Coordinates of C-alpha atoms in Angstrom, one line a residue:
M1 CA 13.1 -0.1 3.6
P2 CA 9.9 -0.8 3.6
S3 CA 8.1 -1.3 0.3
H4 CA 5.9 1.6 -1.8
L5 CA 3.0 -1.4 -1.3
H6 CA 4.4 -1.9 2.2
E7 CA 4.0 2.1 3.2
G8 CA 0.2 2.2 0.3
L9 CA -1.5 -0.1 2.8
L10 CA -0.4 0.5 6.0
D11 CA -1.4 4.1 5.2
L12 CA -4.8 2.9 4.7
F13 CA -5.5 1.3 8.1
R14 CA -3.7 4.6 9.4
T15 CA -5.7 6.6 7.3
D16 CA -9.3 5.3 9.3
L17 CA -8.2 3.4 12.6
L18 CA -11.7 2.3 12.1
L19 CA -10.5 0.3 9.2
A20 CA -8.8 -2.4 11.3
P21 CA -11.6 -3.2 14.2
S22 CA -14.7 -2.7 11.9
L23 CA -12.8 -6.0 9.4
L24 CA -11.7 -7.6 12.7
A25 CA -15.3 -7.8 13.6
E26 CA -16.8 -9.3 10.1
E27 CA -14.4 -11.3 8.9
F28 CA -12.7 -12.8 12.8
R29 CA -15.9 -12.1 14.9
I30 CA -13.7 -10.3 17.7
P31 CA -16.2 -8.5 19.8
L32 CA -15.9 -4.5 20.3
P33 CA -18.0 -4.4 23.5
G34 CA -19.3 -0.7 24.2
L35 CA -17.0 0.8 21.8
S36 CA -16.6 5.2 21.7
Q37 CA -13.3 6.0 20.3
M38 CA -10.6 4.6 18.5
R39 CA -6.8 5.7 18.7
A40 CA -3.7 5.7 17.1
E41 CA -1.2 4.2 19.5
P42 CA 2.9 4.3 19.9
C43 CA 4.5 2.1 17.8
D44 CA 7.7 1.5 19.7
F45 CA 7.5 -2.1 21.5
T46 CA 11.0 -1.7 23.2
D47 CA 11.0 -2.2 27.5
V48 CA 14.3 -2.4 28.5
G49 CA 17.2 -3.2 27.3
P50 CA 19.1 -1.8 24.6
K51 CA 17.6 -4.0 21.4
E52 CA 14.4 -1.6 19.7
F53 CA 11.1 -3.3 18.2
R54 CA 9.3 -1.2 16.5
G55 CA 6.1 -2.7 15.0
D56 CA 3.6 -1.2 12.1
L57 CA 0.4 0.6 13.3
A58 CA -1.1 -0.4 17.0
L59 CA -4.3 1.3 18.3
S60 CA -7.0 1.0 20.7
T61 CA -10.3 1.4 21.1
H62 CA -12.1 2.5 24.1
D63 CA -15.1 2.4 25.6
D64 CA -17.8 5.6 26.8
R65 CA -15.4 6.1 29.7
D66 CA -12.6 5.8 27.7
I67 CA -11.0 2.6 29.4
P68 CA -9.4 0.4 27.0
V69 CA -11.5 -2.3 26.2
L70 CA -9.2 -4.0 22.8
G71 CA -5.8 -3.0 21.3
V72 CA -4.7 -3.7 17.6
C73 CA -1.7 -4.5 16.1
V74 CA -0.9 -4.6 12.5
E75 CA 1.3 -5.5 10.6
V76 CA 1.4 -5.9 6.1
Q77 CA 3.3 -8.6 5.6
L78 CA 5.0 -9.5 2.2
S79 CA 6.5 -11.9 1.9
K80 CA 7.8 -14.3 4.8
A81 CA 10.2 -14.2 7.5
D82 CA 9.9 -16.3 10.4
V83 CA 12.3 -13.1 12.5
R84 CA 8.6 -12.1 12.2
R85 CA 7.0 -14.3 13.9
W86 CA 9.7 -14.0 17.1
K87 CA 9.1 -10.1 16.9
W88 CA 5.5 -10.2 17.2
P89 CA 4.9 -11.7 20.6
V90 CA 6.9 -8.5 22.7
Y91 CA 4.6 -6.3 20.0
L92 CA 0.9 -8.3 22.2
T93 CA 3.0 -8.4 25.1
T94 CA 4.2 -4.9 25.1
L95 CA 1.0 -3.3 24.0
R96 CA -1.1 -5.5 27.2
S97 CA 1.4 -4.3 29.2
R98 CA 0.7 -0.8 28.6
L99 CA -2.8 -0.5 28.2
C100 CA -3.9 -3.2 30.6
C101 CA -6.5 -4.7 28.5
P102 CA -6.9 -7.5 25.3
V103 CA -4.8 -7.4 22.3
V104 CA -5.4 -9.0 18.6
L105 CA -2.4 -9.2 16.2
L106 CA -4.0 -8.9 12.5
V107 CA -1.4 -9.5 10.3
V108 CA -2.8 -7.6 6.8
T109 CA -0.8 -9.5 3.3
P110 CA -1.7 -9.2 -0.2
S111 CA -0.1 -12.5 -0.9
R112 CA -2.0 -15.8 -0.2
A113 CA 1.5 -17.9 -0.3
V114 CA 2.3 -15.8 3.2
A115 CA -1.0 -15.3 4.1
K116 CA -0.5 -19.0 4.8
W117 CA 2.6 -18.9 6.8
A118 CA 0.9 -15.9 8.8
E119 CA -2.0 -18.2 10.4
Q120 CA 0.3 -20.5 12.3
P121 CA -0.6 -20.5 15.7
I122 CA 3.0 -18.9 17.3
E123 CA 4.2 -21.3 19.9
L124 CA 5.5 -19.3 23.1
D125 CA 5.9 -22.3 25.6
T126 CA 6.5 -26.3 26.1
V127 CA 2.9 -26.8 27.5
G128 CA 0.7 -25.0 24.2
S129 CA 1.0 -21.6 24.7
V130 CA 0.1 -19.5 21.9
I131 CA -1.2 -16.9 19.9
Q132 CA -2.5 -17.2 17.2
P133 CA -2.1 -13.9 14.4
L134 CA -5.6 -13.7 13.0
V135 CA -4.7 -13.6 9.1
L136 CA -6.1 -10.2 6.7
G137 CA -4.9 -12.1 3.1
P138 CA -6.5 -11.3 -0.2
D139 CA -9.4 -13.5 0.2
R140 CA -10.5 -12.1 2.8
F141 CA -10.3 -8.5 1.9
P142 CA -14.7 -7.2 1.6
V143 CA -15.4 -7.1 -2.4
V144 CA -16.8 -3.9 -2.1
T145 CA -19.4 -3.0 -5.1
D146 CA -21.2 -0.4 -3.4
P147 CA -20.2 3.6 -5.4
V148 CA -21.9 4.5 -1.3
E149 CA -20.0 2.1 0.5
A150 CA -17.4 3.5 -1.3
G151 CA -17.6 6.3 -1.0
K152 CA -18.1 6.3 2.9
C153 CA -14.4 4.1 3.7
P154 CA -12.1 4.6 0.8
E155 CA -9.2 3.1 2.3
R156 CA -11.4 -0.2 1.7
A157 CA -12.6 -0.2 -1.6
T158 CA -8.8 0.3 -2.2
L159 CA -8.7 -3.2 -0.6
S160 CA -11.8 -4.9 -2.3
A161 CA -9.0 -3.0 -5.7
I162 CA -5.9 -4.9 -5.1
A163 CA -7.8 -8.2 -4.0
H164 CA -10.8 -8.2 -6.5
G165 CA -10.8 -6.1 -9.3
A166 CA -9.0 -8.2 -11.9
G167 CA -12.6 -11.0 -10.7
P168 CA -15.7 -12.2 -11.7
H169 CA -17.3 -8.5 -10.6
M170 CA -14.2 -6.0 -12.2
E171 CA -16.6 -3.8 -13.9
E172 CA -18.7 -2.7 -9.6
V173 CA -14.7 -3.0 -7.8
L174 CA -13.7 -0.5 -10.5
A175 CA -16.7 1.5 -10.5
A176 CA -17.2 1.6 -6.7
F177 CA -13.7 2.1 -6.0
L178 CA -12.8 5.0 -8.1
A179 CA -16.2 6.6 -6.3
G180 CA -14.5 5.9 -3.6
L181 CA -11.5 7.9 -4.6
M182 CA -13.7 10.9 -5.3
K183 CA -13.9 11.2 -2.0
T184 CA -10.7 11.2 -0.7
D185 CA -7.8 14.0 -1.3
D186 CA -5.5 13.8 -4.1
E187 CA -2.6 12.6 -2.0
H188 CA -4.1 9.6 -1.1
A189 CA -6.4 9.4 -3.6
K190 CA -2.4 9.9 -6.2
M191 CA -1.5 6.9 -3.5
Y192 CA -4.4 4.4 -3.8
L193 CA -4.6 4.5 -7.8
D194 CA -0.7 3.6 -7.9
L195 CA -1.7 0.9 -5.2
V196 CA -4.5 -0.1 -7.1
D197 CA -2.9 -0.3 -10.5
D198 CA 0.6 -2.1 -9.4
A199 CA -1.7 -4.8 -8.1
L200 CA -4.0 -5.4 -11.2
T201 CA -3.4 -7.5 -14.6
V202 CA -2.7 -5.7 -17.4
A203 CA -6.1 -6.2 -18.8
A204 CA -8.2 -4.4 -15.3
S205 CA -5.4 -1.8 -15.6
R206 CA -6.6 -0.6 -18.5
R207 CA -10.8 -1.3 -18.1
L208 CA -9.7 0.8 -14.8
E209 CA -8.5 3.9 -16.8
E210 CA -11.3 3.0 -20.1
L211 CA -13.5 4.0 -17.1
M212 CA -12.3 6.7 -15.7
E213 CA -11.7 8.8 -19.3
S214 CA -15.3 7.7 -20.6
T215 CA -17.1 8.9 -17.1
P216 CA -17.5 12.5 -16.7
Q217 CA -16.9 12.7 -12.7
Y218 CA -14.0 10.8 -12.5
R219 CA -11.4 12.0 -15.9
G220 CA -12.3 15.7 -14.3
R221 CA -10.8 15.3 -10.9
I222 CA -8.6 11.7 -11.6
A223 CA -8.1 10.1 -15.8
T224 CA -6.9 14.2 -16.9
K225 CA -4.8 14.6 -13.7
Y226 CA -2.7 11.5 -13.1
V227 CA -3.9 9.8 -16.9
A228 CA -2.2 12.8 -18.5
K229 CA 0.5 12.3 -16.1
G230 CA 1.0 8.4 -16.9
R231 CA 1.3 9.5 -21.2
E232 CA 3.9 12.4 -20.1
E233 CA 6.2 10.0 -18.4
G234 CA 5.5 7.6 -21.1
R235 CA 6.6 9.7 -23.7
A236 CA 9.7 10.5 -21.5
E237 CA 10.8 7.5 -21.5
N238 CA 10.0 7.3 -25.2
A239 CA 12.8 10.0 -26.1
A240 CA 15.3 9.1 -23.2
H241 CA 15.3 5.2 -24.5
A242 CA 15.6 7.2 -28.3
V243 CA 18.6 9.4 -27.3
L244 CA 20.3 6.3 -26.0
T245 CA 19.4 4.0 -29.2
V246 CA 21.3 6.6 -30.9
L247 CA 24.7 7.0 -29.0
T248 CA 24.5 3.4 -28.7
A249 CA 24.5 2.7 -32.4
R250 CA 27.4 6.0 -33.0
G251 CA 29.4 3.6 -30.9
L252 CA 29.0 6.2 -27.9
E253 CA 28.9 4.3 -24.5
L254 CA 27.4 6.8 -21.5
S255 CA 28.5 6.6 -18.2
A256 CA 26.6 5.4 -15.0
A257 CA 26.3 9.1 -13.6
Q258 CA 25.0 10.6 -17.7
R259 CA 22.7 6.6 -17.4
A260 CA 20.6 8.0 -14.7
R261 CA 20.9 11.8 -15.8
L262 CA 18.7 10.9 -19.1
A263 CA 16.4 8.8 -17.2
A264 CA 15.5 11.1 -14.7
C265 CA 15.0 13.6 -17.4
T266 CA 11.1 14.4 -17.8
D267 CA 11.8 17.6 -19.9
L268 CA 10.7 16.3 -23.3
G269 CA 12.0 19.6 -25.0
K270 CA 15.4 18.5 -23.3
L271 CA 15.7 15.2 -24.7
D272 CA 14.6 16.0 -27.9
A273 CA 18.0 18.8 -28.2
W274 CA 19.5 15.4 -26.6
L275 CA 18.1 13.8 -29.4
T276 CA 18.7 16.3 -31.8
Q277 CA 22.2 17.0 -30.8
A278 CA 23.3 12.5 -30.7
V279 CA 23.5 12.6 -33.7
T280 CA 26.5 15.1 -34.5
A281 CA 27.7 14.9 -31.0
T282 CA 31.6 13.4 -30.4
T283 CA 31.8 12.3 -26.9
T284 CA 29.8 12.0 -24.3
D285 CA 30.4 15.1 -22.4
E286 CA 29.3 17.1 -25.9
L287 CA 25.9 16.1 -25.7
F288 CA 25.3 17.0 -21.5
D289 CA 27.4 19.9 -22.0

């Protein structure tokens, strides 16, 4: 099952269909002649037979005559998996046959080790035919420090913050990232914020929170909503831990289902009531009933 990080990175490229071709042009010098339109293509690369081949994201660029000029297979890769290198050529050749134009494979990864693994040519035969993946690793993630640029493309600013938010340009990168969040809807703002916060060091994450709380426009749109929510979740976790500590000290052991129920509870009032009952309850069933 795809992870939160995998789906979050992929969503950046789904949301802004121009992100992939712009990075291909900047980082890999891939020409995009007569680019007029960008479209998402079906990701089902099954041709004939029962075996299914499904990629992450397929894109096509079209000229002003609506003729495809370049196909792009975008693959988010978080770990080394040799089976992917057997499947990627299938994605490329199927998309090439479908569009009747050149195609490229763009592998996106936040890991330097995975980037080094993925950038190795894929041998197709014994006479030298290869497919060369184009790998967008953390060293190739764009550095966005201009709030105006971030506002035009929040997805690019998010990639920047993931890779460079704890680096030497931390202040400028994080400030630009927050400016980009102001231009997104609430759902994407929350997703991008979670992605970046998970990728940052503890010190950088703390600085991001300080920037959100200290800047009025960010505090109004982002910090109050998400930082406060995080604090409420933290209080619920502490209350649940307190209930568990009291029960353990009294020799009462929760079942797996009861532990799951306690961990999932975010109602502070209910958790406080459970904590009070935990002091006198003789069984865990009595507590939860």
